[in-house]
Amino acid sequence: MHKNIFIITGFNGWGMTHSMVAATIVTDAVLGRRNDWSELYNPFRFKPSSAYTFFEQNFQVAKTFVKDRITSKPERLEKSRIALGQGGIFAVDHDKVGVSRDRDGNIHAVSPICTHLGCVVSWNNAEQSWDCPCHGSRFDADGQVIHSPAKIDLEKKSLKGILPEED
């Protein structure tokens, strides 16, 4: 570690707030002044007691990742099972597909595998979105990223020839 090199990073969605705090902390450090916030933002503040929470949360992610692949048995896709504003994971040609029906009756189909770390997303009826239980990524009905950490959209799937056309 070098005494006169300061790196400010990791703002995520709080850039405007945390960048101002970080700038104040660095300014005080350069001028040799004490800053009440510096310890809270110290990247070396890790305490061994916090390891339990870290491992517990990551164990839950791993457990969800495995459980979704072993225990989930998606139903065979039938258009009549998808009400307006509803969605779910269905079996389509030996594959799992996330299928939703918007409030206008349009069907949307995506891969249900989150592009962040590969957990299986689930349909959120209230928000009309695909939500990842592992790290909170959210995608719209067409699979476009609404909320990170995922940066890549869900793969769109075709249901052509699988669902009968409406009369």
PDB file of C-alpha atoms in Angstrom:
ATOM      1  CA  MET A   1       0.000   0.000   0.000  1.00  0.00           C
ATOM      2  CA  HIS A   2       1.321   3.416  -0.980  1.00  0.00           C
ATOM      3  CA  LYS A   3       0.808   6.364   1.314  1.00  0.00           C
ATOM      4  CA  ASN A   4      -0.142   8.947  -1.319  1.00  0.00           C
ATOM      5  CA  ILE A   5      -2.256   6.857  -3.687  1.00  0.00           C
ATOM      6  CA  PHE A   6      -6.016   6.915  -3.171  1.00  0.00           C
ATOM      7  CA  ILE A   7      -8.467   4.778  -5.124  1.00  0.00           C
ATOM      8  CA  ILE A   8     -12.193   5.371  -4.952  1.00  0.00           C
ATOM      9  CA  THR A   9     -14.384   2.642  -6.447  1.00  0.00           C
ATOM     10  CA  GLY A  10     -17.434   0.414  -5.950  1.00  0.00           C
ATOM     11  CA  PHE A  11     -20.294   2.926  -5.924  1.00  0.00           C
ATOM     12  CA  ASN A  12     -22.813   0.677  -7.707  1.00  0.00           C
ATOM     13  CA  GLY A  13     -26.176   2.482  -7.675  1.00  0.00           C
ATOM     14  CA  TRP A  14     -25.092   5.044  -5.076  1.00  0.00           C
ATOM     15  CA  GLY A  15     -22.478   6.960  -7.087  1.00  0.00           C
ATOM     16  CA  MET A  16     -23.697  10.489  -6.433  1.00  0.00           C
ATOM     17  CA  THR A  17     -23.894   9.976  -2.671  1.00  0.00           C
ATOM     18  CA  HIS A  18     -20.853   7.804  -2.050  1.00  0.00           C
ATOM     19  CA  SER A  19     -18.590   9.732  -4.439  1.00  0.00           C
ATOM     20  CA  MET A  20     -19.168  12.906  -2.414  1.00  0.00           C
ATOM     21  CA  VAL A  21     -18.414  11.105   0.858  1.00  0.00           C
ATOM     22  CA  ALA A  22     -15.319   9.489  -0.691  1.00  0.00           C
ATOM     23  CA  ALA A  23     -14.077  12.833  -2.027  1.00  0.00           C
ATOM     24  CA  THR A  24     -14.443  14.371   1.441  1.00  0.00           C
ATOM     25  CA  ILE A  25     -12.579  11.474   3.079  1.00  0.00           C
ATOM     26  CA  VAL A  26      -9.718  11.651   0.548  1.00  0.00           C
ATOM     27  CA  THR A  27      -9.497  15.444   0.864  1.00  0.00           C
ATOM     28  CA  ASP A  28      -9.215  15.127   4.646  1.00  0.00           C
ATOM     29  CA  ALA A  29      -6.598  12.362   4.301  1.00  0.00           C
ATOM     30  CA  VAL A  30      -4.475  14.483   1.939  1.00  0.00           C
ATOM     31  CA  LEU A  31      -4.708  17.459   4.314  1.00  0.00           C
ATOM     32  CA  GLY A  32      -3.977  15.284   7.359  1.00  0.00           C
ATOM     33  CA  ARG A  33      -7.362  15.901   8.985  1.00  0.00           C
ATOM     34  CA  ARG A  34      -9.382  13.344  10.925  1.00  0.00           C
ATOM     35  CA  ASN A  35     -12.644  12.227   9.281  1.00  0.00           C
ATOM     36  CA  ASP A  36     -15.416  10.455  11.210  1.00  0.00           C
ATOM     37  CA  TRP A  37     -16.471   8.495   8.103  1.00  0.00           C
ATOM     38  CA  SER A  38     -13.050   7.140   7.128  1.00  0.00           C
ATOM     39  CA  GLU A  39     -13.256   3.993   9.273  1.00  0.00           C
ATOM     40  CA  LEU A  40     -16.677   3.054   7.896  1.00  0.00           C
ATOM     41  CA  TYR A  41     -15.352   3.328   4.329  1.00  0.00           C
ATOM     42  CA  ASN A  42     -11.997   1.668   5.070  1.00  0.00           C
ATOM     43  CA  PRO A  43     -11.625  -1.323   2.690  1.00  0.00           C
ATOM     44  CA  PHE A  44      -9.573  -3.128   5.355  1.00  0.00           C
ATOM     45  CA  ARG A  45     -12.317  -2.956   8.008  1.00  0.00           C
ATOM     46  CA  PHE A  46     -13.105  -6.689   7.659  1.00  0.00           C
ATOM     47  CA  LYS A  47     -13.561  -8.457  10.971  1.00  0.00           C
ATOM     48  CA  PRO A  48     -13.376 -12.258  11.275  1.00  0.00           C
ATOM     49  CA  SER A  49     -16.779 -12.290  13.000  1.00  0.00           C
ATOM     50  CA  SER A  50     -18.423 -11.036   9.792  1.00  0.00           C
ATOM     51  CA  ALA A  51     -17.224 -14.141   7.941  1.00  0.00           C
ATOM     52  CA  TYR A  52     -20.171 -16.134   9.304  1.00  0.00           C
ATOM     53  CA  THR A  53     -22.706 -13.841   7.596  1.00  0.00           C
ATOM     54  CA  PHE A  54     -20.695 -13.879   4.368  1.00  0.00           C
ATOM     55  CA  PHE A  55     -20.535 -17.674   4.253  1.00  0.00           C
ATOM     56  CA  GLU A  56     -24.167 -18.092   5.321  1.00  0.00           C
ATOM     57  CA  GLN A  57     -25.423 -15.828   2.515  1.00  0.00           C
ATOM     58  CA  ASN A  58     -23.243 -17.493  -0.096  1.00  0.00           C
ATOM     59  CA  PHE A  59     -24.270 -20.943   1.141  1.00  0.00           C
ATOM     60  CA  GLN A  60     -27.904 -19.940   0.552  1.00  0.00           C
ATOM     61  CA  VAL A  61     -27.022 -18.901  -3.018  1.00  0.00           C
ATOM     62  CA  ALA A  62     -25.305 -22.245  -3.661  1.00  0.00           C
ATOM     63  CA  LYS A  63     -28.210 -24.130  -2.081  1.00  0.00           C
ATOM     64  CA  THR A  64     -30.737 -22.305  -4.294  1.00  0.00           C
ATOM     65  CA  PHE A  65     -28.573 -22.899  -7.370  1.00  0.00           C
ATOM     66  CA  VAL A  66     -28.520 -26.678  -6.778  1.00  0.00           C
ATOM     67  CA  LYS A  67     -32.096 -27.031  -5.462  1.00  0.00           C
ATOM     68  CA  ASP A  68     -33.606 -25.301  -8.505  1.00  0.00           C
ATOM     69  CA  ARG A  69     -31.939 -27.803 -10.789  1.00  0.00           C
ATOM     70  CA  ILE A  70     -32.760 -30.933  -8.790  1.00  0.00           C
ATOM     71  CA  THR A  71     -36.232 -30.355  -7.370  1.00  0.00           C
ATOM     72  CA  SER A  72     -37.965 -28.195  -9.964  1.00  0.00           C
ATOM     73  CA  LYS A  73     -40.198 -30.200 -12.278  1.00  0.00           C
ATOM     74  CA  PRO A  74     -41.758 -27.737 -14.718  1.00  0.00           C
ATOM     75  CA  GLU A  75     -45.221 -28.449 -16.118  1.00  0.00           C
ATOM     76  CA  ARG A  76     -45.802 -29.056 -19.809  1.00  0.00           C
ATOM     77  CA  LEU A  77     -46.643 -25.758 -21.487  1.00  0.00           C
ATOM     78  CA  GLU A  78     -50.290 -25.151 -22.325  1.00  0.00           C
ATOM     79  CA  LYS A  79     -51.460 -21.661 -23.215  1.00  0.00           C
ATOM     80  CA  SER A  80     -54.634 -22.025 -21.156  1.00  0.00           C
ATOM     81  CA  ARG A  81     -52.520 -22.361 -17.997  1.00  0.00           C
ATOM     82  CA  ILE A  82     -51.035 -18.893 -18.374  1.00  0.00           C
ATOM     83  CA  ALA A  83     -53.509 -16.241 -17.227  1.00  0.00           C
ATOM     84  CA  LEU A  84     -53.076 -12.574 -18.124  1.00  0.00           C
ATOM     85  CA  GLY A  85     -50.222 -11.080 -16.101  1.00  0.00           C
ATOM     86  CA  GLN A  86     -48.981 -14.503 -14.998  1.00  0.00           C
ATOM     87  CA  GLY A  87     -45.877 -16.515 -15.810  1.00  0.00           C
ATOM     88  CA  GLY A  88     -43.830 -19.516 -14.829  1.00  0.00           C
ATOM     89  CA  ILE A  89     -41.206 -22.043 -15.828  1.00  0.00           C
ATOM     90  CA  PHE A  90     -42.468 -24.680 -18.252  1.00  0.00           C
ATOM     91  CA  ALA A  91     -41.085 -27.748 -20.003  1.00  0.00           C
ATOM     92  CA  VAL A  92     -40.735 -27.151 -23.737  1.00  0.00           C
ATOM     93  CA  ASP A  93     -39.055 -29.819 -25.895  1.00  0.00           C
ATOM     94  CA  HIS A  94     -36.934 -31.188 -23.011  1.00  0.00           C
ATOM     95  CA  ASP A  95     -35.888 -27.668 -22.028  1.00  0.00           C
ATOM     96  CA  LYS A  96     -36.981 -25.245 -19.307  1.00  0.00           C
ATOM     97  CA  VAL A  97     -38.460 -22.012 -20.630  1.00  0.00           C
ATOM     98  CA  GLY A  98     -39.712 -18.980 -18.727  1.00  0.00           C
ATOM     99  CA  VAL A  99     -43.078 -18.081 -20.226  1.00  0.00           C
ATOM    100  CA  SER A 100     -45.261 -15.120 -19.281  1.00  0.00           C
ATOM    101  CA  ARG A 101     -48.430 -13.579 -20.658  1.00  0.00           C
ATOM    102  CA  ASP A 102     -48.739  -9.815 -20.413  1.00  0.00           C
ATOM    103  CA  ARG A 103     -51.989  -8.028 -19.618  1.00  0.00           C
ATOM    104  CA  ASP A 104     -52.653  -7.572 -23.354  1.00  0.00           C
ATOM    105  CA  GLY A 105     -52.466 -11.335 -23.897  1.00  0.00           C
ATOM    106  CA  ASN A 106     -49.054 -11.406 -25.603  1.00  0.00           C
ATOM    107  CA  ILE A 107     -46.856 -14.406 -24.788  1.00  0.00           C
ATOM    108  CA  HIS A 108     -43.170 -13.858 -23.926  1.00  0.00           C
ATOM    109  CA  ALA A 109     -40.596 -16.649 -23.664  1.00  0.00           C
ATOM    110  CA  VAL A 110     -37.073 -16.463 -22.239  1.00  0.00           C
ATOM    111  CA  SER A 111     -34.385 -18.682 -20.808  1.00  0.00           C
ATOM    112  CA  PRO A 112     -35.018 -18.921 -17.055  1.00  0.00           C
ATOM    113  CA  ILE A 113     -31.281 -18.990 -16.283  1.00  0.00           C
ATOM    114  CA  CYS A 114     -29.985 -15.727 -14.809  1.00  0.00           C
ATOM    115  CA  THR A 115     -27.064 -14.334 -16.783  1.00  0.00           C
ATOM    116  CA  HIS A 116     -25.275 -13.232 -13.619  1.00  0.00           C
ATOM    117  CA  LEU A 117     -24.366 -16.553 -11.980  1.00  0.00           C
ATOM    118  CA  GLY A 118     -26.805 -19.053 -13.461  1.00  0.00           C
ATOM    119  CA  CYS A 119     -29.541 -19.335 -10.835  1.00  0.00           C
ATOM    120  CA  VAL A 120     -33.097 -20.022 -12.012  1.00  0.00           C
ATOM    121  CA  VAL A 121     -35.312 -16.930 -12.116  1.00  0.00           C
ATOM    122  CA  SER A 122     -38.981 -16.921 -11.110  1.00  0.00           C
ATOM    123  CA  TRP A 123     -41.924 -14.860 -12.337  1.00  0.00           C
ATOM    124  CA  ASN A 124     -43.024 -11.979 -10.110  1.00  0.00           C
ATOM    125  CA  ASN A 125     -46.751 -11.416 -10.812  1.00  0.00           C
ATOM    126  CA  ALA A 126     -46.899  -8.123  -8.906  1.00  0.00           C
ATOM    127  CA  GLU A 127     -43.966  -6.511 -10.722  1.00  0.00           C
ATOM    128  CA  GLN A 128     -44.417  -8.369 -14.039  1.00  0.00           C
ATOM    129  CA  SER A 129     -40.753  -9.341 -13.997  1.00  0.00           C
ATOM    130  CA  TRP A 130     -38.385 -12.300 -13.831  1.00  0.00           C
ATOM    131  CA  ASP A 131     -36.537 -12.129 -10.488  1.00  0.00           C
ATOM    132  CA  CYS A 132     -33.374 -13.990  -9.505  1.00  0.00           C
ATOM    133  CA  PRO A 133     -33.440 -15.328  -5.937  1.00  0.00           C
ATOM    134  CA  CYS A 134     -29.649 -15.473  -5.687  1.00  0.00           C
ATOM    135  CA  HIS A 135     -28.476 -11.870  -6.048  1.00  0.00           C
ATOM    136  CA  GLY A 136     -31.596  -9.886  -6.917  1.00  0.00           C
ATOM    137  CA  SER A 137     -31.244  -9.347 -10.660  1.00  0.00           C
ATOM    138  CA  ARG A 138     -34.545  -8.476 -12.340  1.00  0.00           C
ATOM    139  CA  PHE A 139     -35.606  -8.766 -15.962  1.00  0.00           C
ATOM    140  CA  ASP A 140     -38.706  -7.589 -17.832  1.00  0.00           C
ATOM    141  CA  ALA A 141     -41.051 -10.016 -19.622  1.00  0.00           C
ATOM    142  CA  ASP A 142     -38.796  -9.981 -22.711  1.00  0.00           C
ATOM    143  CA  GLY A 143     -35.715 -10.738 -20.604  1.00  0.00           C
ATOM    144  CA  GLN A 144     -34.155  -7.269 -20.639  1.00  0.00           C
ATOM    145  CA  VAL A 145     -32.186  -6.354 -17.515  1.00  0.00           C
ATOM    146  CA  ILE A 146     -34.141  -4.040 -15.193  1.00  0.00           C
ATOM    147  CA  HIS A 147     -31.874  -4.314 -12.143  1.00  0.00           C
ATOM    148  CA  SER A 148     -28.310  -5.598 -11.818  1.00  0.00           C
ATOM    149  CA  PRO A 149     -26.005  -7.335 -10.885  1.00  0.00           C
ATOM    150  CA  ALA A 150     -26.803  -9.103 -14.194  1.00  0.00           C
ATOM    151  CA  LYS A 151     -25.531  -7.082 -17.154  1.00  0.00           C
ATOM    152  CA  ILE A 152     -26.726  -9.367 -19.966  1.00  0.00           C
ATOM    153  CA  ASP A 153     -30.369  -9.896 -20.944  1.00  0.00           C
ATOM    154  CA  LEU A 154     -32.003 -13.315 -20.673  1.00  0.00           C
ATOM    155  CA  GLU A 155     -31.957 -15.253 -23.937  1.00  0.00           C
ATOM    156  CA  LYS A 156     -35.249 -15.024 -25.832  1.00  0.00           C
ATOM    157  CA  LYS A 157     -36.882 -18.352 -26.703  1.00  0.00           C
ATOM    158  CA  SER A 158     -39.208 -19.172 -29.583  1.00  0.00           C
ATOM    159  CA  LEU A 159     -42.511 -20.919 -29.012  1.00  0.00           C
ATOM    160  CA  LYS A 160     -43.383 -21.044 -32.708  1.00  0.00           C
ATOM    161  CA  GLY A 161     -45.207 -24.272 -33.456  1.00  0.00           C
ATOM    162  CA  ILE A 162     -45.448 -25.149 -29.758  1.00  0.00           C
ATOM    163  CA  LEU A 163     -48.471 -23.108 -28.733  1.00  0.00           C
ATOM    164  CA  PRO A 164     -51.576 -23.186 -30.915  1.00  0.00           C
ATOM    165  CA  GLU A 165     -52.505 -19.841 -32.424  1.00  0.00           C
ATOM    166  CA  GLU A 166     -55.579 -18.206 -30.913  1.00  0.00           C
ATOM    167  CA  ASP A 167     -58.705 -18.179 -33.035  1.00  0.00           C
TER     168      ASP A 167
END
